[in-house]
Short mmCIF file of C-alpha atoms and ligand atoms in Angstrom, two decimals:
data_model
loop_
_atom_site.label_atom_id
_atom_site.label_comp_id
_atom_site.label_asym_id
_atom_site.label_seq_id
_atom_site.Cartn_x
_atom_site.Cartn_y
_atom_site.Cartn_z
CA MET V 1 161.51 121.54 135.31
CA ALA V 2 160.20 118.40 133.66
CA LYS V 3 156.50 117.82 133.62
CA ASP V 4 155.23 114.93 135.68
CA PRO V 5 154.28 112.45 132.94
CA VAL V 6 152.24 110.22 135.22
CA ALA V 7 150.04 113.00 136.56
CA GLY V 8 149.50 114.38 133.02
CA PHE V 9 148.58 110.96 131.74
CA SER V 10 146.09 110.15 134.45
CA PHE V 11 144.45 113.56 134.21
CA ARG V 12 143.87 113.09 130.50
CA ARG V 13 142.73 109.58 131.08
CA LEU V 14 140.29 110.66 133.77
CA CYS V 15 138.96 113.22 131.35
CA SER V 16 138.34 110.70 128.65
CA ILE V 17 136.69 108.24 131.05
CA VAL V 18 134.39 110.96 132.29
CA SER V 19 133.44 112.01 128.80
CA VAL V 20 132.82 108.42 127.69
CA LEU V 21 130.63 107.89 130.77
CA CYS V 22 128.87 111.13 130.07
CA ALA V 23 128.21 110.24 126.44
CA TRP V 24 127.06 106.77 127.45
CA SER V 25 124.59 108.03 130.01
CA PHE V 26 123.30 110.65 127.58
CA VAL V 27 122.70 108.02 124.91
CA SER V 28 121.02 105.63 127.32
CA PHE V 29 118.87 108.43 128.69
CA ILE V 30 117.67 109.28 125.17
CA TYR V 31 117.03 105.61 124.46
CA TRP V 32 115.10 105.10 127.69
CA CYS V 33 113.21 108.31 127.21
CA ARG V 34 112.09 107.54 123.65
CA ARG V 35 111.26 103.98 124.43
CA TYR V 36 109.35 104.42 127.67
CA GLY V 37 107.46 107.56 127.20
CA PRO V 38 108.51 111.00 128.33
CA CYS V 39 110.09 112.10 125.03
CA SER V 40 107.31 111.82 122.53
CA TYR V 41 109.12 113.46 119.63
CA SER V 42 110.03 111.35 116.68
CA LEU V 43 112.26 111.97 113.67
CA TYR V 44 109.76 110.31 111.36
CA PRO V 45 106.04 109.95 111.77
CA LYS V 46 105.48 106.83 113.81
CA MET V 47 104.83 103.85 111.61
CA GLU V 48 102.42 102.26 113.97
CA GLN V 49 100.07 104.18 116.15
CA GLN V 50 99.04 101.58 118.65
CA GLN V 51 95.32 101.68 119.12
CA ASN V 52 93.76 99.23 121.51
CA GLN V 53 90.19 100.32 121.26
CA ILE V 54 88.36 102.31 118.60
CA ASN V 55 84.66 102.94 119.01
CA ASP V 56 83.92 103.89 115.44
CA LEU V 57 86.32 102.47 112.87
CA LEU V 58 84.80 104.66 110.17
CA THR V 59 86.42 107.67 111.84
CA PHE V 60 89.89 106.07 112.08
CA PRO V 61 92.12 108.67 110.40
CA SER V 62 95.11 106.52 109.37
CA ALA V 63 95.66 103.44 107.23
CA TRP V 64 93.56 100.47 108.35
CA ASN V 65 96.51 98.26 107.37
CA GLN V 66 98.11 99.27 110.68
CA LEU V 67 95.34 97.61 112.64
CA VAL V 68 95.39 93.93 113.48
CA PHE V 69 92.24 92.09 112.50
CA SER V 70 91.57 88.57 113.63
CA SER V 71 92.46 85.91 111.09
CA ASN V 72 89.65 83.66 112.28
CA PRO V 73 86.85 82.80 109.88
CA PRO V 74 84.61 85.87 109.39
CA PRO V 75 81.75 86.28 111.90
CA LYS V 76 79.34 86.33 108.99
CA PHE V 77 79.52 85.68 105.28
CA LEU V 78 78.70 88.71 103.18
CA LYS V 79 77.10 88.91 99.77
CA ILE V 80 79.27 91.41 97.93
CA ALA V 81 78.75 93.07 94.53
CA LEU V 82 81.81 94.35 92.67
CA PHE V 83 81.71 96.66 89.68
CA VAL V 84 84.92 96.73 87.69
CA LYS V 85 85.39 97.80 84.10
CA LYS V 86 87.72 94.95 83.18
CA TRP V 87 88.71 91.73 84.91
CA PRO V 88 92.37 90.94 84.25
CA HIS V 89 93.29 87.94 82.20
CA LYS V 90 96.57 87.37 83.95
CA SER V 91 98.25 88.48 87.13
CA GLN V 92 100.53 90.77 85.09
CA ALA V 93 97.88 93.46 84.99
CA GLY V 94 98.75 96.61 86.89
CA GLY V 95 96.96 99.10 89.11
CA LEU V 96 93.22 98.93 89.39
CA GLU V 97 92.73 95.51 87.75
CA ARG V 98 95.44 93.94 89.84
CA HIS V 99 93.83 95.34 92.97
CA ALA V 100 90.41 94.00 91.92
CA LEU V 101 91.84 90.54 91.32
CA THR V 102 93.96 90.23 94.48
CA LEU V 103 91.33 91.62 96.82
CA HIS V 104 88.23 89.85 95.58
CA LEU V 105 89.85 86.45 95.15
CA ALA V 106 91.05 86.76 98.75
CA LEU V 107 87.53 87.65 99.94
CA ALA V 108 86.04 84.73 98.00
CA LYS V 109 88.61 82.38 99.53
CA LYS V 110 87.48 83.56 102.95
CA GLY V 111 84.02 82.30 102.09
CA HIS V 112 82.14 85.48 101.13
CA GLU V 113 79.75 85.37 98.18
CA LEU V 114 81.20 87.51 95.40
CA HIS V 115 79.27 88.73 92.38
CA ILE V 116 81.49 90.47 89.88
CA PHE V 117 79.90 92.71 87.29
CA THR V 118 82.40 93.30 84.52
CA THR V 119 82.73 93.46 80.73
CA SER V 120 83.03 90.37 78.58
CA PRO V 121 86.45 90.12 76.91
CA PRO V 122 86.68 90.72 73.13
CA ASN V 123 87.32 87.01 72.56
CA SER V 124 85.39 84.31 74.33
CA SER V 125 88.09 83.20 76.80
CA PHE V 126 87.56 84.23 80.39
CA PRO V 127 89.56 82.94 83.34
CA THR V 128 87.87 80.32 85.52
CA TYR V 129 88.39 79.83 89.24
CA PRO V 130 87.62 76.77 91.34
CA LEU V 131 85.41 78.74 93.75
CA SER V 132 81.66 78.14 93.72
CA ASN V 133 81.01 81.36 95.69
CA LEU V 134 82.64 83.54 92.99
CA CYS V 135 80.21 84.45 90.27
CA PHE V 136 80.84 86.59 87.18
CA HIS V 137 78.14 88.57 85.42
CA LEU V 138 79.55 89.59 82.06
CA SER V 139 78.11 92.25 79.81
CA LYS V 140 79.09 93.74 76.49
CA PRO V 141 81.11 96.95 76.97
CA THR V 142 79.96 100.27 75.53
CA ALA V 143 81.72 101.60 72.43
CA ALA V 144 84.16 103.46 74.70
CA GLY V 145 84.90 100.25 76.61
CA TYR V 146 82.99 101.12 79.80
CA LEU V 147 80.43 99.09 81.69
CA ASP V 148 77.00 99.56 80.17
CA GLN V 149 75.39 101.09 83.25
CA ALA V 150 71.75 100.33 82.46
CA LEU V 151 72.62 96.74 81.65
CA VAL V 152 74.78 96.02 84.70
CA TRP V 153 72.30 97.70 87.01
CA LYS V 154 69.61 95.37 85.71
CA LEU V 155 71.87 92.35 86.25
CA PHE V 156 72.61 93.63 89.73
CA GLN V 157 68.97 94.12 90.63
CA THR V 158 68.06 90.64 89.43
CA GLN V 159 70.72 89.27 91.76
CA ASN V 160 69.61 91.57 94.57
CA SER V 161 65.98 90.51 94.41
CA THR V 162 66.51 86.78 94.02
CA ARG V 163 67.61 84.91 97.15
CA ARG V 164 69.19 87.37 99.53
CA PRO V 165 69.96 91.02 98.85
CA PHE V 166 73.51 92.31 98.71
CA ASP V 167 75.15 93.32 101.98
CA VAL V 168 77.60 95.67 100.34
CA ILE V 169 78.50 97.15 96.96
CA HIS V 170 82.11 97.83 95.96
CA THR V 171 83.18 99.69 92.85
CA GLU V 172 86.73 99.99 91.56
CA SER V 173 86.89 103.66 90.55
CA VAL V 174 83.89 104.67 88.40
CA GLY V 175 83.00 101.07 87.46
CA LEU V 176 79.60 102.01 88.81
CA LEU V 177 78.86 105.60 87.85
CA HIS V 178 77.79 108.18 90.41
CA THR V 179 74.34 108.38 88.84
CA ARG V 180 73.75 104.78 90.02
CA SER V 181 75.68 104.86 93.28
CA ARG V 182 73.57 107.67 94.69
CA ASN V 183 71.39 106.71 97.66
CA GLN V 184 73.24 103.41 98.29
CA SER V 185 74.44 103.71 101.86
CA ASN V 186 76.26 100.35 101.94
CA LEU V 187 78.53 101.26 99.05
CA ALA V 188 82.27 101.90 98.88
CA VAL V 189 84.37 103.13 95.98
CA THR V 190 88.14 102.60 95.77
CA TRP V 191 90.02 105.33 93.93
CA HIS V 192 93.10 104.41 91.91
CA GLY V 193 94.01 107.88 90.76
CA ILE V 194 92.06 111.10 91.10
CA ALA V 195 92.36 114.20 88.95
CA TYR V 196 93.94 116.31 91.71
CA GLU V 197 96.89 113.89 91.99
CA THR V 198 97.39 113.98 88.25
CA ILE V 199 98.13 117.71 88.32
CA HIS V 200 101.55 116.85 89.70
CA SER V 201 102.18 114.55 86.71
CA ASP V 202 101.00 117.31 84.36
CA ILE V 203 103.50 119.74 85.86
CA ILE V 204 106.37 117.24 85.57
CA GLN V 205 105.50 116.32 81.97
CA GLU V 206 105.30 119.98 80.97
CA LEU V 207 108.72 120.70 82.51
CA LEU V 208 110.25 117.72 80.72
CA ARG V 209 108.59 118.48 77.39
CA SER V 210 110.94 119.38 74.59
CA PRO V 211 109.89 122.42 72.54
CA LYS V 212 109.24 120.13 69.55
CA GLU V 213 106.59 118.06 71.35
CA PRO V 214 103.01 119.28 71.53
CA GLN V 215 101.69 120.33 74.91
CA GLY V 216 99.94 117.52 76.77
CA TYR V 217 96.72 117.68 78.71
CA ALA V 218 95.79 121.34 79.07
CA PHE V 219 95.99 122.58 82.63
CA THR V 220 92.63 124.29 82.56
CA GLU V 221 91.00 121.06 81.42
CA ARG V 222 92.60 119.21 84.32
CA LEU V 223 91.33 121.77 86.81
CA THR V 224 87.86 121.50 85.32
CA LYS V 225 88.13 117.75 85.82
CA VAL V 226 89.06 118.23 89.48
CA VAL V 227 86.08 120.51 90.04
CA GLU V 228 83.82 117.97 88.34
CA GLU V 229 85.12 115.26 90.63
CA VAL V 230 84.62 117.44 93.71
CA ARG V 231 81.01 117.80 92.59
CA PHE V 232 80.18 114.15 91.87
CA PHE V 233 82.32 112.27 94.43
CA PRO V 234 79.84 112.90 97.27
CA SER V 235 77.39 110.64 95.39
CA TYR V 236 79.41 107.72 96.66
CA ALA V 237 78.67 106.91 100.30
CA HIS V 238 82.13 105.64 101.31
CA HIS V 239 85.54 106.25 99.78
CA VAL V 240 88.64 104.12 100.05
CA ALA V 241 91.92 105.92 99.43
CA THR V 242 94.83 103.66 98.50
CA SER V 243 97.38 106.07 99.99
CA ASP V 244 97.59 108.45 102.94
CA HIS V 245 97.96 111.39 100.58
CA VAL V 246 94.77 110.63 98.66
CA GLY V 247 92.93 110.20 101.96
CA ASP V 248 93.98 113.71 102.89
CA VAL V 249 93.00 115.17 99.50
CA LEU V 250 89.57 113.51 99.61
CA LYS V 251 88.88 115.06 103.00
CA ARG V 252 90.47 118.45 102.53
CA ILE V 253 90.08 119.33 98.86
CA TYR V 254 87.15 117.13 97.81
CA MET V 255 85.49 118.02 101.15
CA ILE V 256 84.10 114.55 101.82
CA PRO V 257 83.24 114.16 105.51
CA ASP V 258 85.98 112.38 107.49
CA GLU V 259 83.79 109.44 108.49
CA ARG V 260 83.22 108.60 104.82
CA VAL V 261 86.91 108.47 103.84
CA HIS V 262 88.94 105.36 104.75
CA ILE V 263 92.56 104.66 103.96
CA ILE V 264 93.42 101.11 102.94
CA LEU V 265 96.82 100.86 101.30
CA ASN V 266 97.33 98.41 98.44
CA GLY V 267 98.72 95.01 99.26
CA VAL V 268 100.51 92.34 97.22
CA ASP V 269 100.71 88.57 97.64
CA GLU V 270 103.28 87.91 100.36
CA GLU V 271 103.36 84.19 99.51
CA ILE V 272 104.77 85.04 96.08
CA PHE V 273 106.91 88.08 96.88
CA LYS V 274 109.32 87.08 99.64
CA PRO V 275 113.07 86.88 100.17
CA ASP V 276 114.78 83.86 98.62
CA ILE V 277 118.57 84.14 98.23
CA VAL V 278 118.96 80.96 96.19
CA LYS V 279 116.35 81.97 93.63
CA GLY V 280 118.02 85.37 93.32
CA LYS V 281 121.41 83.74 92.63
CA ASP V 282 119.91 81.36 90.07
CA PHE V 283 118.20 84.26 88.34
CA LYS V 284 121.48 86.18 88.05
CA GLN V 285 123.23 83.12 86.66
CA LYS V 286 120.46 82.43 84.18
CA PHE V 287 120.57 85.96 82.78
CA GLY V 288 124.36 86.15 82.87
CA VAL V 289 124.93 88.83 85.51
CA PRO V 290 128.72 88.72 86.17
CA GLU V 291 129.83 88.13 89.78
CA SER V 292 132.14 91.15 89.44
CA LYS V 293 129.18 93.52 89.40
CA THR V 294 128.80 94.85 92.91
CA LEU V 295 125.55 96.73 92.38
CA VAL V 296 122.49 95.37 90.61
CA LEU V 297 119.74 97.91 89.95
CA GLY V 298 116.32 96.64 88.91
CA MET V 299 113.36 98.20 87.11
CA ALA V 300 110.07 96.55 86.13
CA GLY V 301 106.85 97.52 84.44
CA ARG V 302 105.78 99.06 81.19
CA LEU V 303 108.74 100.77 79.55
CA VAL V 304 106.95 103.93 78.51
CA LYS V 305 107.44 107.66 78.85
CA ASP V 306 104.85 108.02 81.61
CA LYS V 307 106.85 105.68 83.79
CA GLY V 308 109.86 107.98 83.62
CA HIS V 309 112.03 105.92 81.29
CA PRO V 310 113.28 108.80 79.12
CA LEU V 311 114.67 110.37 82.31
CA MET V 312 116.25 107.16 83.55
CA PHE V 313 117.69 106.42 80.12
CA GLU V 314 119.40 109.81 79.96
CA ALA V 315 120.73 109.60 83.52
CA LEU V 316 122.20 106.13 82.97
CA LYS V 317 123.65 107.11 79.62
CA GLN V 318 125.50 110.05 81.15
CA MET V 319 126.72 108.09 84.15
CA LEU V 320 128.00 105.16 82.09
CA GLN V 321 129.86 107.61 79.86
CA GLU V 322 131.37 109.83 82.50
CA ASN V 323 132.34 107.37 85.24
CA ASP V 324 134.51 104.30 84.52
CA ALA V 325 134.22 102.89 88.03
CA PHE V 326 130.43 103.13 87.86
CA ARG V 327 130.44 101.38 84.50
CA GLN V 328 132.62 98.57 85.80
CA SER V 329 130.59 97.85 88.92
CA VAL V 330 126.97 98.40 87.98
CA VAL V 331 124.44 96.36 86.05
CA VAL V 332 120.81 97.31 85.45
CA LEU V 333 118.12 94.64 85.00
CA VAL V 334 115.06 95.86 83.13
CA ALA V 335 111.92 93.68 83.21
CA GLY V 336 108.91 94.52 81.07
CA ASN V 337 108.35 95.75 77.57
CA GLY V 338 107.59 98.93 75.72
CA PRO V 339 109.32 101.38 73.40
CA TRP V 340 112.12 102.15 75.83
CA GLY V 341 113.25 98.50 75.96
CA ALA V 342 115.10 98.77 72.66
CA ARG V 343 116.67 102.09 73.67
CA TYR V 344 117.99 100.60 76.91
CA ARG V 345 119.59 97.82 74.87
CA ASP V 346 121.58 100.51 73.04
CA LEU V 347 123.30 101.41 76.31
CA GLY V 348 125.43 98.27 76.00
CA SER V 349 126.30 95.40 78.30
CA ASN V 350 125.58 97.30 81.53
CA VAL V 351 121.87 97.11 80.87
CA LEU V 352 120.11 93.76 80.49
CA VAL V 353 116.61 94.04 79.03
CA LEU V 354 114.75 90.89 80.08
CA GLY V 355 111.35 91.40 78.45
CA PRO V 356 108.10 90.81 80.31
CA LEU V 357 108.28 88.32 83.19
CA GLU V 358 105.66 85.96 84.58
CA GLN V 359 104.76 86.59 88.21
CA ALA V 360 106.98 83.78 89.56
CA GLN V 361 109.93 85.02 87.50
CA LEU V 362 109.28 88.55 88.66
CA ALA V 363 109.51 87.32 92.26
CA ASP V 364 112.95 85.83 91.45
CA PHE V 365 113.94 89.07 89.73
CA TYR V 366 113.38 91.05 92.93
CA ASN V 367 115.61 88.59 94.74
CA ALA V 368 118.38 89.08 92.20
CA ILE V 369 118.66 92.87 92.58
CA ASP V 370 120.20 95.10 95.27
CA ILE V 371 117.70 97.93 94.88
CA PHE V 372 114.50 98.52 92.94
CA VAL V 373 114.25 101.77 91.00
CA ASN V 374 110.92 103.22 89.91
CA PRO V 375 111.24 106.56 88.12
CA THR V 376 107.49 106.87 87.46
CA LEU V 377 106.01 110.27 86.61
CA ARG V 378 102.43 109.09 87.14
CA ALA V 379 101.19 110.42 90.43
CA GLN V 380 98.17 108.11 90.45
CA GLY V 381 97.29 105.36 92.87
CA LEU V 382 99.83 103.31 94.78
CA ASP V 383 102.36 101.48 92.62
CA HIS V 384 102.39 97.70 93.20
CA THR V 385 106.00 97.12 92.09
CA LEU V 386 107.42 99.14 95.00
CA LEU V 387 105.42 97.03 97.46
CA GLU V 388 106.55 93.77 95.81
CA ALA V 389 110.20 94.82 96.03
CA MET V 390 109.84 95.75 99.71
CA LEU V 391 108.19 92.44 100.61
CA SER V 392 111.11 90.75 98.83
CA GLY V 393 113.42 92.53 101.27
CA LYS V 394 114.78 95.13 98.86
CA PRO V 395 115.12 98.87 99.37
CA VAL V 396 113.42 101.08 96.81
CA MET V 397 114.26 104.28 95.00
CA ALA V 398 111.34 106.26 93.61
CA THR V 399 110.13 109.63 92.39
CA ARG V 400 109.09 112.12 95.03
CA LEU V 401 105.34 111.84 94.49
CA ALA V 402 103.07 112.46 97.46
CA SER V 403 101.57 108.95 97.64
CA ILE V 404 105.05 107.43 97.58
CA THR V 405 106.69 109.72 100.12
CA GLY V 406 103.60 109.68 102.35
CA SER V 407 102.95 105.93 102.46
CA VAL V 408 105.87 103.95 101.01
CA VAL V 409 109.34 105.53 101.11
CA VAL V 410 108.62 107.45 104.30
CA GLY V 411 112.26 107.91 105.28
CA PRO V 412 115.85 107.04 104.34
CA GLU V 413 115.66 103.82 106.35
CA VAL V 414 113.75 102.06 103.54
CA GLY V 415 115.17 103.73 100.44
CA TYR V 416 115.70 106.89 98.43
CA THR V 417 113.54 109.46 96.69
CA PHE V 418 114.44 111.95 93.98
CA SER V 419 112.89 114.79 92.03
CA PRO V 420 112.02 114.00 88.42
CA THR V 421 115.01 115.80 86.91
CA ILE V 422 118.14 114.26 85.42
CA ALA V 423 120.35 116.04 87.95
CA SER V 424 118.43 114.74 90.96
CA LEU V 425 118.16 111.23 89.52
CA LYS V 426 121.91 111.07 88.84
CA LYS V 427 122.77 112.39 92.25
CA THR V 428 120.58 109.80 93.93
CA LEU V 429 121.92 106.94 91.78
CA TYR V 430 125.45 107.96 92.75
CA ARG V 431 124.36 108.02 96.41
CA VAL V 432 123.04 104.47 96.11
CA TRP V 433 126.27 103.37 94.45
CA ASP V 434 128.38 105.05 97.17
CA ASP V 435 126.30 103.55 99.97
CA GLY V 436 126.84 100.12 98.46
CA ARG V 437 125.51 96.63 99.06
CA GLY V 438 125.96 96.60 102.86
CA ASP V 439 123.81 99.68 103.44
CA LEU V 440 121.29 98.52 100.89
CA LYS V 441 120.91 95.17 102.66
CA GLN V 442 120.16 97.00 105.88
CA LYS V 443 117.58 99.24 104.23
CA GLY V 444 116.12 96.15 102.60
CA GLN V 445 115.51 94.64 106.03
CA ALA V 446 113.67 97.76 107.16
CA ALA V 447 111.73 97.78 103.88
CA LYS V 448 110.65 94.19 104.46
CA GLN V 449 109.52 95.00 108.00
CA ARG V 450 107.43 97.89 106.76
CA GLY V 451 106.09 95.75 103.92
CA LEU V 452 105.00 92.95 106.23
CA GLN V 453 103.40 95.45 108.55
CA LEU V 454 101.41 97.27 105.86
CA PHE V 455 101.56 95.94 102.32
CA THR V 456 100.55 92.29 102.36
CA ALA V 457 97.49 91.11 100.46
CA THR V 458 96.32 89.50 103.71
CA LYS V 459 96.37 92.85 105.52
CA MET V 460 94.56 94.57 102.67
CA ALA V 461 91.87 91.89 102.42
CA ALA V 462 91.36 91.87 106.21
CA ALA V 463 90.91 95.64 106.23
CA TYR V 464 88.37 95.61 103.38
CA GLU V 465 86.54 92.69 104.96
CA ARG V 466 86.21 94.68 108.15
CA LEU V 467 85.08 97.78 106.29
CA PHE V 468 82.43 95.76 104.45
CA LEU V 469 81.31 94.12 107.70
CA CYS V 470 81.07 97.56 109.26
CA LEU V 471 79.02 98.92 106.32
CA SER V 472 76.60 96.03 106.75
CA ASN V 473 76.52 96.52 110.52
CA ASN V 474 73.11 96.00 112.04
CA GLU V 475 73.08 97.23 115.60
CA LYS V 476 69.61 95.80 116.15
CA ASN V 477 71.16 92.36 115.68
CA GLY V 478 73.81 93.28 118.23
CA ASP V 479 76.50 93.65 115.50
CA ASN V 480 79.52 95.65 116.52
CA TYR V 481 81.73 95.34 113.44
CA CYS V 482 82.51 99.07 113.52
CA GLN V 483 84.21 98.70 116.89
CA TYR V 484 87.81 97.71 117.09
CA GLN V 485 89.66 95.94 119.83
CA THR V 486 93.23 94.70 119.52
CA PRO V 487 92.92 90.92 119.36
C1 LIG I 501 91.76 86.96 74.74
O1 LIG I 501 91.96 88.32 75.06
C2 LIG I 501 92.88 88.57 76.07
C3 LIG I 501 92.96 90.07 76.36
O2 LIG I 501 91.82 90.74 75.98
C4 LIG I 501 94.23 88.03 75.66
O3 LIG I 501 95.17 88.26 76.70
C5 LIG I 501 94.12 86.55 75.36
O4 LIG I 501 95.35 86.06 74.90
C6 LIG I 501 93.05 86.30 74.31
N1 LIG I 501 92.86 84.88 74.14
C7 LIG I 501 92.78 84.28 72.96
C8 LIG I 501 92.55 82.81 72.98
O5 LIG I 501 92.88 84.91 71.91
C1 LIG I 502 68.20 95.28 97.22
O1 LIG I 502 67.25 94.54 97.92
C2 LIG I 502 66.90 95.08 99.20
C3 LIG I 502 65.94 94.12 99.89
O2 LIG I 502 64.86 93.81 99.08
C4 LIG I 502 66.30 96.48 99.03
O3 LIG I 502 66.01 97.05 100.30
C5 LIG I 502 67.30 97.35 98.28
O4 LIG I 502 66.74 98.62 98.04
C6 LIG I 502 67.70 96.70 96.98
N1 LIG I 502 68.75 97.52 96.37
C7 LIG I 502 68.65 98.05 95.16
C8 LIG I 502 69.75 98.94 94.75
O5 LIG I 502 67.72 97.83 94.44
C1 LIG I 503 67.97 109.65 95.89
O1 LIG I 503 67.31 110.15 97.02
C2 LIG I 503 66.82 111.46 96.85
C3 LIG I 503 66.20 111.92 98.15
O2 LIG I 503 66.62 111.18 99.23
C4 LIG I 503 65.81 111.48 95.71
O3 LIG I 503 65.36 112.80 95.52
C5 LIG I 503 66.44 110.95 94.45
O4 LIG I 503 65.48 110.83 93.43
C6 LIG I 503 67.09 109.58 94.66
N1 LIG I 503 67.87 109.23 93.48
C7 LIG I 503 67.86 108.01 92.94
C8 LIG I 503 68.71 107.82 91.73
O5 LIG I 503 67.21 107.09 93.39
#
């Protein structure tokens, strides 16, 4: 007997309708549940922990960048002392100097009175700024290039005793040594690399060392350095960690009480680093990037061993040799200079070495690329280039170092991470290539969102301003700068 085709059809159809309905209601349940409460699990740590009211900001355990501080003029103008070994000549400077420049210019622009104690440059030229409330106190560096502590302390005290005393003292790393910082309760130090972090770099460098090279920094010496730091760090009243990881290490390994450790992630100028499609196109044209290339990788910074360039060089060399399709579709833009610049040139027309770029050109460079790659081996501080790329709307690919995975590339939605080995680097580069421009654009959007939420210079300056206000808090005057209320 023949099967009844109509009945069979409708049964199957019913089945599929039911399963579609079922799947739909399951998905909407999950969506509703995650959005409105009952399911509190999350695949990634939540980017923003909404806090409406905090009674003591000094005990806030996460990055202050997450909080929203009022952009109104400050409730009071502070007199701030900064100790920094060197004041950068140009905005190209990296790390600590860049941080000092961005942050303190922003605070001066907000109207605070800034006194910067730093070394005089070897020649007589020193940058000038059109801000009457920004005052430099230069002194001759010691033979080793440090701030002459006795001298700067004298300069500081002269300033402190004439007119009004300082409200707060800030030191970039050991600009002001612990022997001087002791007993100053309104003092904060910002760390841009601590010895404990560097152990990771030591391990990587040792693994990558060829038998011909001499061994680098001895491990026992590094451990001694960590122990030294654990001993002298408590002489600083307040500590600012520039990444979530360092915040954790300062509390857990350096044993500094929680209420003296504050996390304020680095920020970069969002007026300079922002998406601009036209500028990106012009940049590609100017440097002769062929339209046929469907993936543009970008790297920027000093082209030295520490920054992982030997590893990247080897990975690219192998990939360009072994894979024709990769060679035909990929171009790598390398900004910056250093010994590895010339070696990259040897890789042929797939790699364009651009030399060092001015800040405005660097902003265009980020717009020209599809993804920013930073193979750094230095596990110190929070790299500015990654933040610049994200604010420009680009996904990033970086080494799996704790500060990066903990604060920047926190999940696959904003980029990729790899272990510092040639195999892992190649595998990840092939992943990026496979995912292609469409996926990268999407990740770039998420990267920009995260960047705007956390890594703008405005956010960083607002967080420091609030910390400094809180350190100068005078409850007798009715000040409540250590309390936080969502504006
Ligand atoms: C002065 O020194 C700085 C760095 O120390 C350098 O960048 C600058 O070009 C020098 N200026 C002159 C006029 O030599
Ligand atoms: C700065 O001046 C104030 C007010 O005179 C004083 O209390 C404070 O101890 C001075 N700070 C230093 C480090 O000398
Ligand atoms: C800091 O204070 C302690 C006691 O509170 C004192 O013994 C010490 O001499 C002070 N150190 C400095 C450098 O003023």
